[in-house]
Amino acid sequence: MKNENRVYIVGLLISLIIIFMSQGILADESPALLYAHDVIVPKTNNLDLQGSHKINLNLGSSSYSYKIRLPRGTNNLQPNLELFYSSLNVLDKPNILGGGWKISENYIKRSTNKSFSYIGDDEFKFNITDGTGATVAWLGSEGNIVLKGTCTSGGTCTAPANSFIIKDSTGDTKAFIDSDGNLCIESATSCEASSEQTSCTSPNDSFIVKDDAGNEVIVIDSTNGNLCSTGGIYESSTP
């Protein structure tokens, strides 16, 4: 009887040792790196939101867009801001808004040619994006303007929705770049003649792009739509 109890106790101790060793092995494993784990998507109730909804019939994914109402700014300009969500991208690497979310915004991008600490030959780009966040045009610190679409001058510029707009003090549009990458300027001077200038001087209330030395390389006059760029205007290109 004593031998049976002893065998039972020994077996129990061995089992406990195996369990503790297994837990120790699991605990010694390196923790999951940030963004390298399975994203837990919590379930929520239906939200009462105003926006547009689309379904991809091939993938079964849903996408939503929500417009955010913002107050008017300087010169009575109305900023446009929109949130986008796609269930197809919810498991991708999260950005500052979380998984699956994007926001319509313009941003400045730097092209580094030599090193991060040297900017003498770098180009900074003011990017214009469409509703999906794709770049459709950019204005660079070397005076270049790259458009997915075309540049037109003269006449009246009527900006469609989701455009980057330059207005005068009364709120009239004088120039815009739309979500297809088309540039319109209300200027009597052609787009071609407005480019590759020796220098640019800005009047008051102008949209200005400068190089790293502070020189004005792109100027769009908000009073009449006149454009000046020290670089070229490249149409039907890939920004």
PDB file of N, CA and C in Angstrom, residues 122-126 139-144 200-202 206-220 228-230:
ATOM      1  N   ASP A 122      17.994  68.220 -51.650  1.00  0.00           N
ATOM      2  CA  ASP A 122      16.721  67.526 -51.441  1.00  0.00           C
ATOM      3  C   ASP A 122      15.570  68.358 -51.989  1.00  0.00           C
ATOM      4  N   GLU A 123      14.468  67.693 -52.254  1.00  0.00           N
ATOM      5  CA  GLU A 123      13.270  68.386 -52.732  1.00  0.00           C
ATOM      6  C   GLU A 123      12.111  68.073 -51.802  1.00  0.00           C
ATOM      7  N   PHE A 124      11.466  69.121 -51.329  1.00  0.00           N
ATOM      8  CA  PHE A 124      10.281  68.976 -50.495  1.00  0.00           C
ATOM      9  C   PHE A 124       9.053  69.142 -51.383  1.00  0.00           C
ATOM     10  N   LYS A 125       8.095  68.264 -51.209  1.00  0.00           N
ATOM     11  CA  LYS A 125       6.928  68.258 -52.090  1.00  0.00           C
ATOM     12  C   LYS A 125       5.652  68.497 -51.297  1.00  0.00           C
ATOM     13  N   PHE A 126       4.864  69.456 -51.756  1.00  0.00           N
ATOM     14  CA  PHE A 126       3.529  69.669 -51.200  1.00  0.00           C
ATOM     15  C   PHE A 126       2.578  68.810 -52.018  1.00  0.00           C
ATOM     16  N   LEU A 139       3.667  70.014 -55.678  1.00  0.00           N
ATOM     17  CA  LEU A 139       4.415  71.230 -55.969  1.00  0.00           C
ATOM     18  C   LEU A 139       5.696  71.160 -55.161  1.00  0.00           C
ATOM     19  N   GLY A 140       6.849  71.174 -55.850  1.00  0.00           N
ATOM     20  CA  GLY A 140       8.120  70.908 -55.190  1.00  0.00           C
ATOM     21  C   GLY A 140       8.927  72.151 -54.883  1.00  0.00           C
ATOM     22  N   SER A 141       9.881  71.984 -53.967  1.00  0.00           N
ATOM     23  CA  SER A 141      10.733  73.095 -53.544  1.00  0.00           C
ATOM     24  C   SER A 141      11.781  73.459 -54.590  1.00  0.00           C
ATOM     25  N   GLU A 142      11.822  72.746 -55.707  1.00  0.00           N
ATOM     26  CA  GLU A 142      12.688  73.119 -56.825  1.00  0.00           C
ATOM     27  C   GLU A 142      11.897  73.827 -57.919  1.00  0.00           C
ATOM     28  N   GLY A 143      10.630  74.137 -57.617  1.00  0.00           N
ATOM     29  CA  GLY A 143       9.811  74.898 -58.555  1.00  0.00           C
ATOM     30  C   GLY A 143       9.046  74.060 -59.547  1.00  0.00           C
ATOM     31  N   ASN A 144       9.098  72.738 -59.405  1.00  0.00           N
ATOM     32  CA  ASN A 144       8.391  71.863 -60.339  1.00  0.00           C
ATOM     33  C   ASN A 144       6.958  71.606 -59.878  1.00  0.00           C
ATOM     34  N   CYS A 200      10.605  84.290 -58.935  1.00  0.00           N
ATOM     35  CA  CYS A 200       9.204  84.605 -58.661  1.00  0.00           C
ATOM     36  C   CYS A 200       9.135  85.562 -57.478  1.00  0.00           C
ATOM     37  N   THR A 201       8.243  86.541 -57.594  1.00  0.00           N
ATOM     38  CA  THR A 201       8.005  87.486 -56.505  1.00  0.00           C
ATOM     39  C   THR A 201       6.522  87.480 -56.190  1.00  0.00           C
ATOM     40  N   SER A 202       6.198  87.288 -54.935  1.00  0.00           N
ATOM     41  CA  SER A 202       4.790  87.126 -54.571  1.00  0.00           C
ATOM     42  C   SER A 202       4.173  88.439 -54.125  1.00  0.00           C
ATOM     43  N   SER A 206      -0.789  85.441 -51.401  1.00  0.00           N
ATOM     44  CA  SER A 206      -0.439  84.465 -52.433  1.00  0.00           C
ATOM     45  C   SER A 206      -0.151  83.115 -51.798  1.00  0.00           C
ATOM     46  N   PHE A 207      -0.328  82.070 -52.611  1.00  0.00           N
ATOM     47  CA  PHE A 207       0.117  80.734 -52.216  1.00  0.00           C
ATOM     48  C   PHE A 207       1.568  80.612 -52.653  1.00  0.00           C
ATOM     49  N   ILE A 208       2.459  80.292 -51.720  1.00  0.00           N
ATOM     50  CA  ILE A 208       3.894  80.346 -51.989  1.00  0.00           C
ATOM     51  C   ILE A 208       4.561  79.032 -51.613  1.00  0.00           C
ATOM     52  N   VAL A 209       5.461  78.568 -52.475  1.00  0.00           N
ATOM     53  CA  VAL A 209       6.351  77.451 -52.176  1.00  0.00           C
ATOM     54  C   VAL A 209       7.778  77.979 -52.268  1.00  0.00           C
ATOM     55  N   LYS A 210       8.582  77.718 -51.224  1.00  0.00           N
ATOM     56  CA  LYS A 210       9.957  78.201 -51.191  1.00  0.00           C
ATOM     57  C   LYS A 210      10.938  77.033 -51.187  1.00  0.00           C
ATOM     58  N   ASP A 211      12.168  77.315 -51.623  1.00  0.00           N
ATOM     59  CA  ASP A 211      13.211  76.302 -51.531  1.00  0.00           C
ATOM     60  C   ASP A 211      13.868  76.385 -50.157  1.00  0.00           C
ATOM     61  N   ASP A 212      14.911  75.562 -49.937  1.00  0.00           N
ATOM     62  CA  ASP A 212      15.526  75.509 -48.615  1.00  0.00           C
ATOM     63  C   ASP A 212      16.283  76.789 -48.269  1.00  0.00           C
ATOM     64  N   ALA A 213      16.557  77.629 -49.274  1.00  0.00           N
ATOM     65  CA  ALA A 213      17.238  78.902 -49.022  1.00  0.00           C
ATOM     66  C   ALA A 213      16.254  80.048 -48.805  1.00  0.00           C
ATOM     67  N   GLY A 214      14.961  79.757 -48.881  1.00  0.00           N
ATOM     68  CA  GLY A 214      13.956  80.789 -48.671  1.00  0.00           C
ATOM     69  C   GLY A 214      13.526  81.516 -49.924  1.00  0.00           C
ATOM     70  N   ASN A 215      14.025  81.085 -51.089  1.00  0.00           N
ATOM     71  CA  ASN A 215      13.627  81.714 -52.345  1.00  0.00           C
ATOM     72  C   ASN A 215      12.253  81.216 -52.784  1.00  0.00           C
ATOM     73  N   GLU A 216      11.442  82.111 -53.305  1.00  0.00           N
ATOM     74  CA  GLU A 216      10.117  81.731 -53.784  1.00  0.00           C
ATOM     75  C   GLU A 216      10.249  81.048 -55.144  1.00  0.00           C
ATOM     76  N   VAL A 217       9.789  79.815 -55.227  1.00  0.00           N
ATOM     77  CA  VAL A 217       9.944  79.043 -56.464  1.00  0.00           C
ATOM     78  C   VAL A 217       8.600  78.767 -57.138  1.00  0.00           C
ATOM     79  N   ILE A 218       7.510  78.827 -56.394  1.00  0.00           N
ATOM     80  CA  ILE A 218       6.164  78.710 -56.959  1.00  0.00           C
ATOM     81  C   ILE A 218       5.279  79.735 -56.264  1.00  0.00           C
ATOM     82  N   VAL A 219       4.575  80.531 -57.055  1.00  0.00           N
ATOM     83  CA  VAL A 219       3.664  81.537 -56.514  1.00  0.00           C
ATOM     84  C   VAL A 219       2.367  81.494 -57.308  1.00  0.00           C
ATOM     85  N   ILE A 220       1.241  81.409 -56.605  1.00  0.00           N
ATOM     86  CA  ILE A 220      -0.075  81.537 -57.229  1.00  0.00           C
ATOM     87  C   ILE A 220      -0.765  82.720 -56.565  1.00  0.00           C
ATOM     88  N   CYS A 228       3.441  81.594 -61.207  1.00  0.00           N
ATOM     89  CA  CYS A 228       4.860  81.697 -61.525  1.00  0.00           C
ATOM     90  C   CYS A 228       5.568  80.505 -60.911  1.00  0.00           C
ATOM     91  N   SER A 229       6.358  79.799 -61.712  1.00  0.00           N
ATOM     92  CA  SER A 229       7.158  78.682 -61.197  1.00  0.00           C
ATOM     93  C   SER A 229       8.526  78.714 -61.850  1.00  0.00           C
ATOM     94  N   THR A 230       9.561  78.484 -61.050  1.00  0.00           N
ATOM     95  CA  THR A 230      10.916  78.474 -61.590  1.00  0.00           C
ATOM     96  C   THR A 230      11.258  77.133 -62.224  1.00  0.00           C
TER      97      THR A 230
END
